[in-house]
Coordinates of C-alpha atoms in Angstrom, one line a residue:
M1 CA -19.7 49.9 -0.3
L2 CA -21.0 46.3 -0.7
G3 CA -18.2 45.4 -2.8
K4 CA -15.6 46.6 -0.1
V5 CA -17.4 44.6 2.4
L6 CA -17.4 41.4 0.1
V7 CA -13.6 41.9 -0.6
V8 CA -12.8 42.2 3.3
L9 CA -14.8 39.1 3.8
L10 CA -13.1 37.3 1.1
V11 CA -9.7 38.1 2.4
A12 CA -10.7 37.2 6.2
G13 CA -11.7 34.0 4.8
L14 CA -8.8 33.1 3.0
A15 CA -6.9 34.1 6.1
W16 CA -9.0 31.8 8.2
A17 CA -8.7 28.8 5.8
F18 CA -5.0 28.9 4.8
P19 CA -3.7 27.8 7.8
A20 CA -6.3 24.8 8.0
L21 CA -4.9 23.8 4.7
L22 CA -1.3 23.4 5.6
P23 CA -0.6 20.0 7.7
P24 CA 1.6 20.5 11.0
P25 CA 5.2 19.4 10.6
P26 CA 5.7 15.7 11.0
K27 CA 7.2 14.7 14.7
I28 CA 10.2 12.9 13.2
C29 CA 11.5 9.9 15.2
G30 CA 14.5 10.6 17.3
S31 CA 14.4 14.4 16.6
P32 CA 14.0 16.6 19.9
G33 CA 10.6 16.4 21.0
G34 CA 9.5 13.6 18.5
P35 CA 8.8 9.7 19.3
T36 CA 11.8 7.5 19.9
F37 CA 12.2 4.5 17.5
T38 CA 12.7 1.0 19.1
E39 CA 13.6 -1.4 16.2
P40 CA 16.7 -1.4 14.0
R41 CA 16.7 0.8 10.9
I42 CA 19.1 1.7 8.1
K43 CA 20.5 4.9 7.1
L44 CA 19.6 5.5 3.2
R45 CA 21.8 7.5 0.9
D46 CA 19.9 10.6 1.2
G47 CA 20.2 10.6 4.9
R48 CA 16.6 9.3 5.8
H49 CA 16.2 6.3 8.0
L50 CA 14.1 3.2 7.2
A51 CA 12.9 0.9 10.0
Y52 CA 12.8 -2.8 9.3
K53 CA 11.8 -5.9 10.8
E54 CA 13.4 -9.5 10.3
H55 CA 11.0 -12.7 10.3
G56 CA 11.9 -16.5 9.7
V57 CA 15.0 -18.1 9.1
P58 CA 18.4 -16.6 9.2
K59 CA 19.2 -14.9 5.7
D60 CA 22.3 -16.7 5.0
T61 CA 20.5 -20.0 5.1
A62 CA 17.2 -18.9 3.4
K63 CA 16.0 -20.4 0.1
Y64 CA 13.8 -17.4 -0.5
K65 CA 14.3 -14.1 0.6
V66 CA 11.4 -11.4 0.7
I67 CA 10.8 -7.7 1.1
Y68 CA 7.3 -7.3 2.1
A69 CA 5.4 -3.7 1.6
H70 CA 2.4 -3.3 4.0
S71 CA -0.9 -2.0 3.4
F72 CA -2.5 1.4 3.7
G73 CA -2.5 2.8 7.8
S74 CA -0.2 -0.3 8.7
T75 CA 3.2 -1.0 9.4
R76 CA 6.2 -3.9 9.3
Y77 CA 4.3 -5.7 12.1
E78 CA 1.2 -6.3 9.7
S79 CA -0.3 -9.6 10.5
A80 CA -0.2 -10.7 6.5
I81 CA 3.3 -12.7 7.1
I82 CA 2.7 -16.1 7.9
P83 CA 3.6 -17.7 11.2
L84 CA 7.4 -18.7 12.0
E85 CA 7.0 -22.4 11.8
T86 CA 5.5 -22.1 8.2
L87 CA 8.6 -19.8 7.2
E88 CA 11.2 -22.3 8.8
E89 CA 9.4 -25.2 6.7
L90 CA 9.8 -23.2 3.5
G91 CA 13.3 -21.7 4.3
V92 CA 11.9 -18.2 4.3
Y93 CA 13.7 -15.1 5.2
V94 CA 11.4 -11.8 5.3
V95 CA 11.9 -8.3 5.9
S96 CA 9.1 -6.0 6.5
F97 CA 9.8 -2.3 6.4
D98 CA 7.9 1.0 7.5
R99 CA 7.1 2.6 4.5
P100 CA 8.4 6.2 4.5
G101 CA 6.3 8.4 7.0
Y102 CA 4.8 5.1 8.5
G103 CA 5.8 3.9 11.9
E104 CA 9.5 4.9 12.6
S105 CA 10.6 5.3 9.1
D106 CA 11.6 9.1 8.2
P107 CA 8.7 11.0 6.1
H108 CA 9.9 11.6 2.5
P109 CA 8.2 14.8 1.1
K110 CA 9.3 13.9 -2.3
R111 CA 7.9 10.3 -2.2
T112 CA 7.1 8.7 -5.4
I113 CA 6.4 5.1 -6.5
Q114 CA 10.1 5.0 -7.9
T115 CA 11.7 6.5 -4.4
T116 CA 10.1 3.7 -2.6
A117 CA 11.2 0.9 -4.7
L118 CA 14.8 2.4 -4.8
D119 CA 14.4 2.5 -0.8
M120 CA 13.6 -1.3 -0.9
E121 CA 16.6 -2.2 -3.2
E122 CA 18.8 -0.1 -1.0
L123 CA 17.4 -2.1 2.2
A124 CA 18.1 -5.2 0.2
D125 CA 21.7 -4.3 -0.3
Q126 CA 22.5 -3.1 3.2
L127 CA 21.0 -6.0 4.7
G128 CA 22.9 -8.1 2.1
L129 CA 20.1 -10.2 0.2
G130 CA 22.2 -10.8 -2.8
P131 CA 21.6 -10.0 -6.3
K132 CA 18.2 -11.0 -6.4
F133 CA 15.1 -11.1 -4.0
Y134 CA 11.5 -11.5 -4.0
V135 CA 9.0 -8.7 -3.3
M136 CA 5.4 -9.1 -1.8
G137 CA 2.9 -6.0 -1.4
F138 CA -0.7 -6.1 -0.2
S139 CA -3.3 -3.8 -0.9
M140 CA -1.7 0.0 -1.0
G141 CA 1.7 -2.0 -0.7
G142 CA 1.1 -3.3 -4.0
H143 CA 2.0 0.4 -5.6
S144 CA 5.5 -0.5 -4.3
V145 CA 5.7 -3.8 -5.9
W146 CA 4.6 -2.4 -9.1
G147 CA 7.6 0.3 -8.8
C148 CA 9.8 -2.5 -8.3
L149 CA 8.7 -4.1 -11.6
K150 CA 9.4 -0.8 -13.4
Y151 CA 12.3 0.4 -11.9
I152 CA 14.2 -2.4 -10.6
P153 CA 13.1 -5.7 -12.6
D154 CA 16.7 -7.0 -12.9
R155 CA 16.8 -7.2 -8.9
L156 CA 13.8 -9.3 -8.9
A157 CA 13.4 -13.1 -8.0
G158 CA 9.7 -13.0 -8.2
A159 CA 6.8 -10.5 -7.3
A160 CA 3.6 -10.9 -5.8
L161 CA 0.5 -8.3 -5.9
V162 CA -2.1 -9.3 -3.4
A163 CA -5.3 -7.3 -3.5
P164 CA -3.3 -4.3 -4.6
V165 CA -5.0 -0.8 -5.1
V166 CA -5.4 0.4 -8.4
N167 CA -5.0 4.1 -9.6
Y168 CA -8.4 4.8 -11.7
W169 CA -6.2 7.2 -13.7
W170 CA -4.0 4.7 -15.3
P171 CA -4.0 5.6 -19.0
G172 CA -4.4 2.2 -19.7
F173 CA -7.8 1.3 -18.4
P174 CA -10.8 1.9 -20.8
A175 CA -12.5 5.3 -19.8
N176 CA -15.8 3.2 -19.3
L177 CA -14.1 0.5 -17.2
S178 CA -12.4 3.0 -14.9
K179 CA -15.5 5.1 -14.5
E180 CA -17.4 1.7 -13.7
G181 CA -15.1 0.8 -10.9
Y182 CA -14.8 4.2 -9.8
N183 CA -18.5 4.3 -9.3
L184 CA -18.5 1.2 -7.1
Q185 CA -17.0 3.1 -4.4
L186 CA -18.8 5.2 -1.7
L187 CA -19.3 8.6 -2.5
Q188 CA -17.2 10.1 0.1
D189 CA -14.4 8.2 -1.4
Q190 CA -14.8 9.2 -4.9
W191 CA -14.7 12.6 -3.6
A192 CA -11.3 11.8 -1.7
L193 CA -9.8 10.2 -4.5
R194 CA -10.5 13.4 -6.9
V195 CA -9.1 15.5 -4.1
A196 CA -6.0 13.2 -4.2
H197 CA -5.6 13.4 -7.8
Y198 CA -6.4 16.7 -8.8
A199 CA -5.9 18.8 -5.7
P200 CA -3.3 17.2 -3.4
W201 CA -2.7 20.4 -1.8
L202 CA -6.3 20.1 -0.3
V203 CA -5.7 16.4 1.1
Y204 CA -4.9 17.3 4.6
W205 CA -7.7 19.6 5.0
W206 CA -10.3 17.4 3.4
N207 CA -9.5 14.3 5.5
T208 CA -9.2 16.2 8.8
Q209 CA -12.5 18.6 8.4
K210 CA -15.7 17.5 9.9
W211 CA -18.0 19.3 7.9
F212 CA -18.8 16.2 5.6
P213 CA -17.6 12.6 5.5
Y214 CA -13.7 12.1 4.2
N215 CA -12.0 9.0 3.0
S216 CA -13.9 5.9 4.8
V217 CA -10.8 4.0 5.7
I218 CA -9.3 6.9 7.4
A219 CA -12.6 7.3 9.1
G220 CA -12.8 3.5 10.1
K221 CA -15.9 2.9 8.1
A222 CA -14.6 1.2 4.9
K223 CA -17.2 -0.5 2.7
L224 CA -16.8 -4.3 3.6
S225 CA -18.2 -7.3 1.9
P226 CA -19.7 -10.2 3.6
P227 CA -16.4 -12.2 3.7
D228 CA -14.5 -9.1 4.9
L229 CA -16.9 -8.7 7.9
E230 CA -16.1 -12.1 9.0
V231 CA -12.4 -11.4 9.0
A232 CA -12.9 -8.3 10.7
S233 CA -15.1 -9.9 13.4
G234 CA -12.0 -12.1 14.1
I235 CA -9.6 -9.0 14.2
A236 CA -12.1 -7.2 16.5
K237 CA -11.1 -9.7 19.1
H238 CA -7.8 -8.0 19.5
A239 CA -9.2 -4.7 19.4
S240 CA -6.7 -3.2 21.7
E241 CA -3.7 -4.7 19.8
S242 CA -5.1 -3.3 16.5
Q243 CA -5.5 0.2 18.1
K244 CA -2.1 0.2 19.2
L245 CA -0.8 -0.8 16.0
K246 CA -3.0 2.1 13.9
E247 CA -1.7 4.6 16.5
Y248 CA 1.8 3.4 16.1
A249 CA 1.4 3.6 12.1
V250 CA 1.0 7.7 12.3
K251 CA 3.2 8.3 15.3
Q252 CA 4.8 11.1 13.2
G253 CA 1.6 12.4 11.7
V254 CA -1.0 11.2 9.5
F255 CA -0.1 13.8 6.7
E256 CA 3.4 11.9 5.9
S257 CA 1.8 8.5 6.2
L258 CA -1.9 8.4 5.1
H259 CA -2.3 11.2 3.2
R260 CA 1.1 11.1 1.4
D261 CA -0.1 7.6 0.4
M262 CA -3.0 8.8 -1.1
M263 CA -1.4 11.6 -2.9
V264 CA 1.3 9.3 -4.2
G265 CA -0.9 6.4 -4.9
F266 CA -3.7 8.1 -6.9
G267 CA -1.8 11.1 -8.3
K268 CA -0.4 11.1 -11.7
W269 CA 2.4 8.2 -12.0
D270 CA 5.5 8.3 -14.3
F271 CA 4.4 4.9 -15.9
D272 CA 1.5 2.9 -16.7
P273 CA 1.7 -0.7 -15.1
M274 CA -0.1 -1.9 -18.1
D275 CA 2.6 -0.9 -20.3
L276 CA 5.2 -3.1 -18.4
K277 CA 7.1 -5.9 -20.2
N278 CA 7.4 -9.5 -18.6
P279 CA 10.6 -9.3 -16.5
F280 CA 10.9 -12.9 -16.6
P281 CA 10.8 -13.5 -20.5
N282 CA 12.3 -16.7 -20.3
G283 CA 10.1 -18.2 -17.7
E284 CA 12.9 -18.3 -14.8
D285 CA 10.7 -16.8 -12.3
S286 CA 7.3 -15.3 -12.0
V287 CA 4.7 -12.2 -11.3
H288 CA 1.4 -13.5 -9.4
L289 CA -1.7 -11.3 -8.4
W290 CA -4.3 -12.6 -6.2
H291 CA -7.6 -10.9 -5.8
G292 CA -11.1 -11.9 -4.1
D293 CA -14.1 -11.7 -6.0
Q294 CA -15.8 -10.0 -3.0
D295 CA -13.5 -7.3 -2.6
W296 CA -15.6 -4.2 -2.2
V297 CA -12.6 -1.7 -1.7
V298 CA -10.7 -2.4 -4.7
P299 CA -13.3 -3.6 -7.7
V300 CA -12.3 -6.8 -8.9
I301 CA -13.2 -6.0 -12.5
L302 CA -10.3 -3.7 -13.1
Q303 CA -7.8 -6.6 -11.8
R304 CA -9.4 -8.7 -14.4
Y305 CA -8.6 -6.2 -17.0
I306 CA -4.9 -5.9 -15.9
A307 CA -4.5 -9.8 -16.1
E308 CA -5.8 -9.7 -19.8
R309 CA -3.2 -6.6 -20.5
L310 CA -0.5 -8.5 -19.0
P311 CA -0.8 -12.3 -19.7
W312 CA 2.5 -13.1 -18.2
I313 CA 1.0 -12.4 -14.7
H314 CA -0.2 -15.4 -12.9
Y315 CA -3.8 -14.4 -11.9
H316 CA -5.6 -16.0 -9.1
E317 CA -9.0 -14.8 -8.6
L318 CA -10.3 -16.0 -5.1
P319 CA -14.0 -16.9 -4.9
N320 CA -15.9 -15.4 -1.9
V321 CA -12.7 -13.6 -0.8
G322 CA -12.7 -9.9 0.0
H323 CA -10.1 -7.5 0.6
L324 CA -8.8 -8.4 3.9
V325 CA -7.5 -11.7 2.4
M326 CA -4.1 -11.5 4.1
H327 CA -5.8 -11.0 7.5
D328 CA -7.2 -14.9 6.9
P329 CA -4.8 -17.4 8.3
A330 CA -5.6 -20.0 5.8
M331 CA -5.6 -17.8 2.8
K332 CA -2.4 -16.2 3.4
E333 CA -0.5 -19.5 4.0
V334 CA -1.8 -20.6 0.7
I335 CA -0.7 -17.2 -1.0
W336 CA 2.8 -17.3 0.4
K337 CA 3.3 -21.0 -0.4
T338 CA 2.1 -20.9 -4.3
F339 CA 4.1 -17.7 -4.6
L340 CA 7.4 -18.9 -3.5
T341 CA 7.1 -22.9 -4.3
G342 CA 5.0 -22.7 -7.4
K343 CA 2.7 -25.2 -6.1
K344 CA -0.8 -24.6 -5.9
E345 CA -1.9 -25.3 -2.3
Q346 CA -5.2 -26.4 -0.9
I347 CA -7.1 -23.7 1.4
V348 CA -7.8 -25.5 4.8
H349 CA -9.9 -23.5 7.2
S350 CA -9.4 -24.2 10.9

């Protein structure tokens, strides 16, 4: 009798739990009952739409044409892009885009590092950016840049990775170093990353349940260093605008935006970035990586190792700088100018 009772309880438990594991379908922009779209979008070869925003000088007269990939939980409106006057001074055209599932870009249930790189290439072609263009990615957007270096290196005029998120399961990392970096994360983030890597089918439930802490960034409780707290205090002055942008980022649902990012970014990749070859062997263009030594979100020790393994990357370690480097007006201006002109700029805080 006890065995039968246990079986009934198990079946009942599974029947209760299974629906909780399944994310709701996304509310696709422009679909019946879905949110509207407000900005230009291109239609990709597979029928999906990609929303974008243009900044700076007209592309026909631009000296530099850049595709920008935003960070986790953000959109094409990310404040990492420098002011218009600086773009005009340098002759820069920038197109930022909502990565699939974010903002007003259609979700891509089969999204990979490769598919986003190919989306960026198709965006460039449909907008007429020419045979070569620059790419820049901040934080989680760095994965898109790694994808471009792997899958479309012949289309690049230059690439910039700014505080790029790492995948602790990249084979090129020594096990002890990867473990050291991983253990620097909050315990709740260690578990969230394990789930994303080993049990992606649990990601939605894990990051929406209320029984125990889930991903700290999603929860709005990221581990920030003192320099980041200072930057965050400036962002807090515009709390109402920031909250609207956060809501806009997930207007189609958290699963195909935030959760898909985690599954793709921390899942198994088709390549190891540390196996990449220099896309500019003749020195005609360059790849840059910036990282703050006070970044408590992405451990700097892992970026140092990447820079050692890939000596063709121009590595810039920023003293007393955290993860939110691209939300610091002075820092982001230096990064953009150095990346595009090749001249090392002086940091001037107002």
